């Protein structure tokens, strides 16, 4: 009906404005409800210490989300009848427009009269007069509420009557430390994997190059160039000695002086597994210890799948015990701080599996990663052992070459087919054996006879004993009483003296004060003393 167009348009415009007004009102109510709930919970958190991680500036966005969700639930769109009734109420038209919405279903001859009257009234009415938007107060209330929430979040004191805040902070620190160590593990693994350490060779590339340069100069030695030979050999000795000390300080420390032992002096019990690990590492092998680490990772995988609490706890304790033994071995026997750190990190990650902020699976996976890193660090230690052994061999042959050069017997052409250091060692041993000295001994290299001696001849020699202590520079113990000493105290002092002497000898080797040719003999000597001491120890 064309004569009803104005009235229908008015009703439609009022309906749209009414829908906006209703939605605004519902939105405001939803905001008030959401903000009130959030503020109540936040105050509860500040007073009790519970749920402290939930209420931050970032989490305040949950108010907006709650407002939208709640308004969507509460909002109902007004229909045509509601809009027409509102027009009649506001303009006093006595249900005229409400009747217009019902004309299509109405029966009677009055419909044209009603429509005509509605059209006249619609021309005089504007939708803005029927539905007025009064949002000023609601916006002010909303801004005020938001300000109160912000000030409460920023300045309301946090109480902790039940210790919940402190416990949460501890858990957060654990999570931060876990993530930090996780990054450190990844970075170190990438560094070791990208490192060019000559894997697969007997020694690393820099050591191999230094030894090859030494052999090359051996072939250039000439008996008529004694000074030039000595200068070249001195340069190689300085270079090789520096590399040896660097390897010792970086990874091995005094492990090479700990042959055939895996316990401290002073009564610690022996550990056959550690002795085997130590012995293999000195030879550059990691087979036994790597196998132990592989079994450790298998146990970690079983632990991740185990559901029985009793079996789970038992398996956890076994893993922790193995990790502790390996960390102790890495720290005390190999001197490898990186490997000890990796194993210690694995132990901490095992403990973090019980933290609330981490899942056990994530913690166990990172522990396995740390064990993988320990394997790579173990290879570094083994490689250092190979390098040190090769450097010691090169320094020993170099020392023999220097002695031969002192006698002007160093000839590089004497061994055209010499390929290895062993070949040169054999050559120089033959050269030294062929030299005739001017001594008076009947054995060795001397060319003279025995010196006549008469023990009956009187001399001014006096038999005296030195009163100085046979120690590393200080008196460890003095006895002022007569009689037998206590066996336990004597054994303790003997062990301490033995340890000091052995440590001093190790430091002397580290500082290259003892020629490489004597290293093996020194090690065998101390090992024999230790073995003899163990054999003579009383059986319990």
Short mmCIF file of N, CA, C and O in Angstrom, two decimals, residues 229-322:
data_model
loop_
_atom_site.label_atom_id
_atom_site.label_comp_id
_atom_site.label_asym_id
_atom_site.label_seq_id
_atom_site.Cartn_x
_atom_site.Cartn_y
_atom_site.Cartn_z
N UNK A 229 119.60 -26.02 13.22
CA UNK A 229 118.75 -27.13 13.70
C UNK A 229 118.19 -26.84 15.09
O UNK A 229 117.01 -27.06 15.37
N UNK A 230 119.08 -26.35 15.97
CA UNK A 230 118.66 -26.07 17.35
C UNK A 230 117.58 -24.99 17.39
O UNK A 230 116.61 -25.08 18.16
N UNK A 231 117.73 -23.97 16.56
CA UNK A 231 116.74 -22.90 16.52
C UNK A 231 115.39 -23.41 16.04
O UNK A 231 114.34 -23.08 16.59
N UNK A 232 115.40 -24.25 15.00
CA UNK A 232 114.16 -24.82 14.48
C UNK A 232 113.49 -25.72 15.50
O UNK A 232 112.28 -25.66 15.72
N UNK A 233 114.30 -26.56 16.18
CA UNK A 233 113.74 -27.47 17.18
C UNK A 233 113.17 -26.70 18.37
O UNK A 233 112.13 -27.07 18.93
N UNK A 234 113.84 -25.61 18.77
CA UNK A 234 113.35 -24.80 19.89
C UNK A 234 112.00 -24.17 19.54
O UNK A 234 111.10 -24.09 20.39
N UNK A 235 111.85 -23.72 18.30
CA UNK A 235 110.57 -23.16 17.88
C UNK A 235 109.46 -24.17 17.93
O UNK A 235 108.34 -23.88 18.39
N UNK A 236 109.74 -25.39 17.46
CA UNK A 236 108.74 -26.45 17.52
C UNK A 236 108.41 -26.84 18.96
O UNK A 236 107.26 -27.11 19.29
N UNK A 237 109.43 -26.86 19.82
CA UNK A 237 109.19 -27.21 21.22
C UNK A 237 108.28 -26.18 21.89
O UNK A 237 107.36 -26.54 22.65
N UNK A 238 108.49 -24.92 21.58
CA UNK A 238 107.65 -23.87 22.15
C UNK A 238 106.21 -24.00 21.66
O UNK A 238 105.26 -23.88 22.43
N UNK A 239 106.06 -24.26 20.36
CA UNK A 239 104.73 -24.37 19.78
C UNK A 239 103.99 -25.60 20.31
O UNK A 239 102.85 -25.51 20.75
N UNK A 240 104.65 -26.75 20.27
CA UNK A 240 104.01 -27.98 20.73
C UNK A 240 103.73 -27.94 22.23
O UNK A 240 102.68 -28.41 22.69
N UNK A 241 104.68 -27.40 22.99
CA UNK A 241 104.47 -27.28 24.43
C UNK A 241 103.30 -26.37 24.77
O UNK A 241 102.52 -26.65 25.67
N UNK A 242 103.17 -25.28 24.01
CA UNK A 242 102.03 -24.39 24.23
C UNK A 242 100.71 -25.07 23.94
O UNK A 242 99.73 -24.89 24.67
N UNK A 243 100.67 -25.85 22.86
CA UNK A 243 99.44 -26.58 22.52
C UNK A 243 99.12 -27.61 23.61
O UNK A 243 97.95 -27.81 23.96
N UNK A 244 100.15 -28.27 24.12
CA UNK A 244 99.93 -29.28 25.16
C UNK A 244 99.34 -28.64 26.41
O UNK A 244 98.39 -29.15 26.99
N UNK A 245 99.92 -27.52 26.83
CA UNK A 245 99.42 -26.85 28.02
C UNK A 245 97.99 -26.34 27.81
O UNK A 245 97.16 -26.38 28.72
N UNK A 246 97.72 -25.84 26.60
CA UNK A 246 96.37 -25.35 26.32
C UNK A 246 95.34 -26.47 26.42
O UNK A 246 94.27 -26.31 27.01
N UNK A 247 95.67 -27.62 25.83
CA UNK A 247 94.75 -28.76 25.91
C UNK A 247 94.55 -29.21 27.35
O UNK A 247 93.44 -29.53 27.77
N UNK A 248 95.64 -29.20 28.11
CA UNK A 248 95.55 -29.64 29.50
C UNK A 248 94.69 -28.70 30.33
O UNK A 248 93.86 -29.12 31.13
N UNK A 249 94.87 -27.41 30.12
CA UNK A 249 94.12 -26.43 30.90
C UNK A 249 92.65 -26.39 30.49
O UNK A 249 91.77 -26.15 31.31
N UNK A 250 92.36 -26.60 29.21
CA UNK A 250 90.98 -26.50 28.72
C UNK A 250 90.12 -27.66 29.18
O UNK A 250 89.02 -27.48 29.69
N UNK A 251 90.62 -28.88 29.00
CA UNK A 251 89.75 -30.04 29.22
C UNK A 251 90.30 -31.07 30.20
O UNK A 251 89.55 -31.64 30.98
N UNK A 252 91.58 -31.35 30.15
CA UNK A 252 92.09 -32.51 30.85
C UNK A 252 92.61 -32.22 32.25
O UNK A 252 92.57 -33.06 33.11
N UNK A 253 93.15 -31.00 32.45
CA UNK A 253 93.75 -30.61 33.70
C UNK A 253 94.80 -31.65 34.09
O UNK A 253 95.76 -31.83 33.36
N UNK A 254 94.62 -32.33 35.21
CA UNK A 254 95.62 -33.30 35.65
C UNK A 254 95.12 -34.73 35.47
O UNK A 254 95.58 -35.63 36.15
N UNK A 255 94.19 -34.95 34.57
CA UNK A 255 93.64 -36.30 34.40
C UNK A 255 94.72 -37.29 33.97
O UNK A 255 94.69 -38.46 34.33
N UNK A 256 95.67 -36.83 33.19
CA UNK A 256 96.70 -37.74 32.70
C UNK A 256 97.58 -38.23 33.83
O UNK A 256 98.30 -39.21 33.68
N UNK A 257 97.57 -37.53 34.97
CA UNK A 257 98.34 -37.99 36.13
C UNK A 257 97.49 -38.88 37.05
O UNK A 257 97.94 -39.32 38.08
N UNK A 258 96.23 -39.12 36.64
CA UNK A 258 95.33 -39.92 37.47
C UNK A 258 95.15 -41.30 36.88
O UNK A 258 94.08 -41.85 36.89
N UNK A 259 96.18 -41.84 36.31
CA UNK A 259 96.07 -43.13 35.64
C UNK A 259 95.66 -44.21 36.63
O UNK A 259 96.14 -44.27 37.76
N UNK A 260 94.73 -45.04 36.16
CA UNK A 260 94.30 -46.21 36.92
C UNK A 260 93.74 -45.87 38.29
O UNK A 260 93.87 -46.64 39.23
N UNK A 261 93.15 -44.69 38.45
CA UNK A 261 92.48 -44.39 39.70
C UNK A 261 91.21 -43.64 39.42
O UNK A 261 91.11 -42.91 38.48
N UNK A 262 90.21 -43.85 40.27
CA UNK A 262 88.95 -43.13 40.13
C UNK A 262 88.41 -42.75 41.48
O UNK A 262 87.24 -42.61 41.69
N UNK A 263 89.34 -42.63 42.47
CA UNK A 263 88.91 -42.21 43.78
C UNK A 263 89.91 -41.24 44.35
O UNK A 263 91.04 -41.19 43.94
N UNK A 264 89.47 -40.44 45.33
CA UNK A 264 90.36 -39.51 46.00
C UNK A 264 91.16 -40.25 47.05
O UNK A 264 90.77 -41.29 47.54
N UNK A 265 92.31 -39.67 47.43
CA UNK A 265 93.02 -40.20 48.58
C UNK A 265 92.28 -39.83 49.84
O UNK A 265 91.68 -38.78 49.94
N UNK A 266 92.38 -40.68 50.83
CA UNK A 266 91.75 -40.34 52.09
C UNK A 266 90.61 -41.25 52.45
O UNK A 266 89.83 -40.95 53.31
N UNK A 267 90.46 -42.40 51.75
CA UNK A 267 89.51 -43.39 52.21
C UNK A 267 88.29 -43.58 51.36
O UNK A 267 87.41 -44.32 51.74
N UNK A 268 88.16 -42.91 50.20
CA UNK A 268 86.96 -43.13 49.38
C UNK A 268 87.02 -44.52 48.76
O UNK A 268 88.06 -45.00 48.35
N UNK A 269 85.89 -45.13 48.62
CA UNK A 269 85.82 -46.47 48.05
C UNK A 269 86.03 -46.43 46.56
O UNK A 269 85.74 -45.45 45.90
N UNK A 270 86.53 -47.51 46.03
CA UNK A 270 86.81 -47.59 44.60
C UNK A 270 85.53 -47.77 43.81
O UNK A 270 84.56 -48.32 44.28
N UNK A 271 85.58 -47.33 42.58
CA UNK A 271 84.46 -47.50 41.67
C UNK A 271 85.02 -48.04 40.36
O UNK A 271 85.70 -47.31 39.63
N UNK A 272 84.77 -49.32 40.10
CA UNK A 272 85.36 -49.95 38.92
C UNK A 272 84.89 -49.27 37.64
O UNK A 272 85.64 -49.16 36.68
N UNK A 273 83.62 -48.82 37.63
CA UNK A 273 83.12 -48.16 36.43
C UNK A 273 83.87 -46.88 36.14
O UNK A 273 84.28 -46.63 35.00
N UNK A 274 84.12 -46.07 37.16
CA UNK A 274 84.85 -44.81 36.97
C UNK A 274 86.29 -45.07 36.56
O UNK A 274 86.87 -44.35 35.75
N UNK A 275 86.90 -46.11 37.13
CA UNK A 275 88.28 -46.45 36.76
C UNK A 275 88.35 -46.83 35.29
O UNK A 275 89.27 -46.44 34.57
N UNK A 276 87.34 -47.55 34.84
CA UNK A 276 87.31 -47.94 33.44
C UNK A 276 87.10 -46.74 32.53
O UNK A 276 87.76 -46.60 31.49
N UNK A 277 86.20 -45.85 32.93
CA UNK A 277 85.97 -44.63 32.14
C UNK A 277 87.25 -43.81 32.03
O UNK A 277 87.60 -43.34 30.95
N UNK A 278 87.93 -43.65 33.18
CA UNK A 278 89.15 -42.84 33.20
C UNK A 278 90.23 -43.44 32.33
O UNK A 278 90.91 -42.74 31.56
N UNK A 279 90.39 -44.76 32.42
CA UNK A 279 91.42 -45.42 31.63
C UNK A 279 91.15 -45.30 30.14
O UNK A 279 92.05 -45.05 29.34
N UNK A 280 89.88 -45.48 29.75
CA UNK A 280 89.53 -45.37 28.34
C UNK A 280 89.73 -43.95 27.81
O UNK A 280 90.20 -43.75 26.69
N UNK A 281 89.36 -42.97 28.63
CA UNK A 281 89.51 -41.58 28.19
C UNK A 281 90.97 -41.22 27.96
O UNK A 281 91.29 -40.44 27.06
N UNK A 282 91.85 -41.77 28.77
CA UNK A 282 93.28 -41.51 28.57
C UNK A 282 93.76 -42.05 27.23
O UNK A 282 94.72 -41.53 26.65
N UNK A 283 93.09 -43.07 26.74
CA UNK A 283 93.42 -43.62 25.43
C UNK A 283 92.62 -42.96 24.32
O UNK A 283 92.76 -43.33 23.14
N UNK A 284 91.75 -42.02 24.68
CA UNK A 284 90.95 -41.33 23.67
C UNK A 284 89.67 -42.05 23.30
O UNK A 284 89.05 -41.74 22.29
N UNK A 285 89.24 -43.02 24.13
CA UNK A 285 88.03 -43.79 23.84
C UNK A 285 86.90 -43.34 24.77
O UNK A 285 87.12 -43.01 25.93
N UNK A 286 85.69 -43.36 24.26
CA UNK A 286 84.51 -42.98 25.05
C UNK A 286 83.46 -44.09 25.06
O UNK A 286 82.31 -43.85 25.41
N UNK A 287 83.85 -45.30 24.72
CA UNK A 287 82.89 -46.37 24.50
C UNK A 287 82.05 -46.67 25.75
O UNK A 287 80.81 -46.67 25.70
N UNK A 288 82.70 -46.90 26.88
CA UNK A 288 81.96 -47.31 28.09
C UNK A 288 81.06 -46.20 28.60
O UNK A 288 79.88 -46.42 28.92
N UNK A 289 81.59 -44.99 28.69
CA UNK A 289 80.81 -43.88 29.22
C UNK A 289 79.67 -43.50 28.28
O UNK A 289 78.57 -43.16 28.72
N UNK A 290 79.91 -43.56 26.97
CA UNK A 290 78.84 -43.28 26.02
C UNK A 290 77.73 -44.32 26.13
O UNK A 290 76.54 -43.99 26.04
N UNK A 291 78.11 -45.57 26.35
CA UNK A 291 77.12 -46.63 26.53
C UNK A 291 76.27 -46.36 27.77
O UNK A 291 75.04 -46.54 27.75
N UNK A 292 76.91 -45.91 28.84
CA UNK A 292 76.17 -45.57 30.06
C UNK A 292 75.18 -44.43 29.80
O UNK A 292 74.05 -44.45 30.29
N UNK A 293 75.60 -43.45 29.02
CA UNK A 293 74.72 -42.32 28.72
C UNK A 293 73.55 -42.75 27.84
O UNK A 293 72.43 -42.26 27.99
N UNK A 294 73.81 -43.68 26.91
CA UNK A 294 72.71 -44.20 26.09
C UNK A 294 71.68 -44.93 26.94
O UNK A 294 70.46 -44.77 26.75
N UNK A 295 72.17 -45.74 27.88
CA UNK A 295 71.25 -46.44 28.78
C UNK A 295 70.47 -45.45 29.65
O UNK A 295 69.29 -45.67 29.95
N UNK A 296 71.14 -44.37 30.02
CA UNK A 296 70.48 -43.33 30.81
C UNK A 296 69.33 -42.70 30.04
O UNK A 296 68.24 -42.46 30.58
N UNK A 297 69.54 -42.44 28.76
CA UNK A 297 68.47 -41.87 27.93
C UNK A 297 67.32 -42.85 27.74
O UNK A 297 66.15 -42.44 27.69
N UNK A 298 67.63 -44.14 27.64
CA UNK A 298 66.57 -45.14 27.54
C UNK A 298 65.72 -45.16 28.82
O UNK A 298 64.49 -45.31 28.76
N UNK A 299 66.38 -45.01 29.96
CA UNK A 299 65.64 -44.96 31.22
C UNK A 299 64.75 -43.72 31.28
O UNK A 299 63.63 -43.78 31.80
N UNK A 300 65.24 -42.62 30.74
CA UNK A 300 64.42 -41.40 30.71
C UNK A 300 63.18 -41.60 29.83
O UNK A 300 62.08 -41.13 30.17
N UNK A 301 63.34 -42.29 28.73
CA UNK A 301 62.19 -42.58 27.87
C UNK A 301 61.18 -43.47 28.58
O UNK A 301 59.96 -43.28 28.47
N UNK A 302 61.68 -44.48 29.32
CA UNK A 302 60.78 -45.34 30.07
C UNK A 302 60.07 -44.55 31.17
O UNK A 302 58.89 -44.79 31.45
N UNK A 303 60.78 -43.64 31.77
CA UNK A 303 60.19 -42.82 32.83
C UNK A 303 59.05 -41.96 32.29
O UNK A 303 58.04 -41.76 32.97
N UNK A 304 59.18 -41.46 31.07
CA UNK A 304 58.13 -40.65 30.47
C UNK A 304 56.86 -41.45 30.24
O UNK A 304 55.75 -40.92 30.30
N UNK A 305 57.00 -42.77 29.99
CA UNK A 305 55.85 -43.61 29.69
C UNK A 305 55.30 -44.34 30.92
O UNK A 305 54.19 -44.86 30.89
N UNK A 306 56.09 -44.39 32.00
CA UNK A 306 55.69 -45.14 33.19
C UNK A 306 54.53 -44.43 33.90
O UNK A 306 54.54 -43.23 34.11
N UNK A 307 53.52 -45.21 34.27
CA UNK A 307 52.34 -44.66 34.96
C UNK A 307 52.26 -45.09 36.42
O UNK A 307 51.58 -44.43 37.21
N UNK A 308 52.92 -46.18 36.77
CA UNK A 308 52.91 -46.65 38.16
C UNK A 308 53.74 -45.70 39.03
O UNK A 308 54.94 -45.54 38.79
N UNK A 309 53.15 -45.05 40.04
CA UNK A 309 53.89 -44.09 40.86
C UNK A 309 55.11 -44.69 41.57
O UNK A 309 56.15 -44.04 41.66
N UNK A 310 54.99 -45.93 42.04
CA UNK A 310 56.09 -46.56 42.76
C UNK A 310 57.26 -46.83 41.81
O UNK A 310 58.42 -46.50 42.10
N UNK A 311 56.97 -47.43 40.66
CA UNK A 311 58.02 -47.72 39.69
C UNK A 311 58.63 -46.42 39.15
O UNK A 311 59.83 -46.34 38.89
N UNK A 312 57.76 -45.43 38.99
CA UNK A 312 58.23 -44.15 38.47
C UNK A 312 59.25 -43.50 39.42
O UNK A 312 60.29 -43.00 38.99
N UNK A 313 58.94 -43.53 40.71
CA UNK A 313 59.85 -42.94 41.70
C UNK A 313 61.15 -43.72 41.79
O UNK A 313 62.24 -43.13 41.91
N UNK A 314 61.07 -45.04 41.71
CA UNK A 314 62.27 -45.86 41.75
C UNK A 314 63.17 -45.58 40.55
O UNK A 314 64.40 -45.43 40.69
N UNK A 315 62.57 -45.49 39.38
CA UNK A 315 63.34 -45.22 38.17
C UNK A 315 63.94 -43.81 38.21
O UNK A 315 65.08 -43.60 37.79
N UNK A 316 63.20 -42.86 38.76
CA UNK A 316 63.71 -41.50 38.88
C UNK A 316 64.96 -41.46 39.77
O UNK A 316 65.95 -40.80 39.47
N UNK A 317 64.90 -42.19 40.89
CA UNK A 317 66.05 -42.22 41.81
C UNK A 317 67.27 -42.85 41.16
O UNK A 317 68.41 -42.40 41.36
N UNK A 318 67.07 -43.91 40.38
CA UNK A 318 68.18 -44.56 39.69
C UNK A 318 68.83 -43.60 38.69
O UNK A 318 70.07 -43.53 38.59
N UNK A 319 68.01 -42.87 37.96
CA UNK A 319 68.54 -41.93 36.98
C UNK A 319 69.32 -40.82 37.66
O UNK A 319 70.42 -40.44 37.23
N UNK A 320 68.76 -40.28 38.75
CA UNK A 320 69.45 -39.22 39.48
C UNK A 320 70.79 -39.69 40.03
O UNK A 320 71.79 -38.95 40.01
N UNK A 321 70.84 -40.93 40.50
CA UNK A 321 72.08 -41.48 41.04
C UNK A 321 73.14 -41.61 39.95
O UNK A 321 74.31 -41.24 40.14
N UNK A 322 72.74 -42.08 38.78
CA UNK A 322 73.69 -42.21 37.67
C UNK A 322 74.19 -40.85 37.21
O UNK A 322 75.39 -40.67 36.93
#
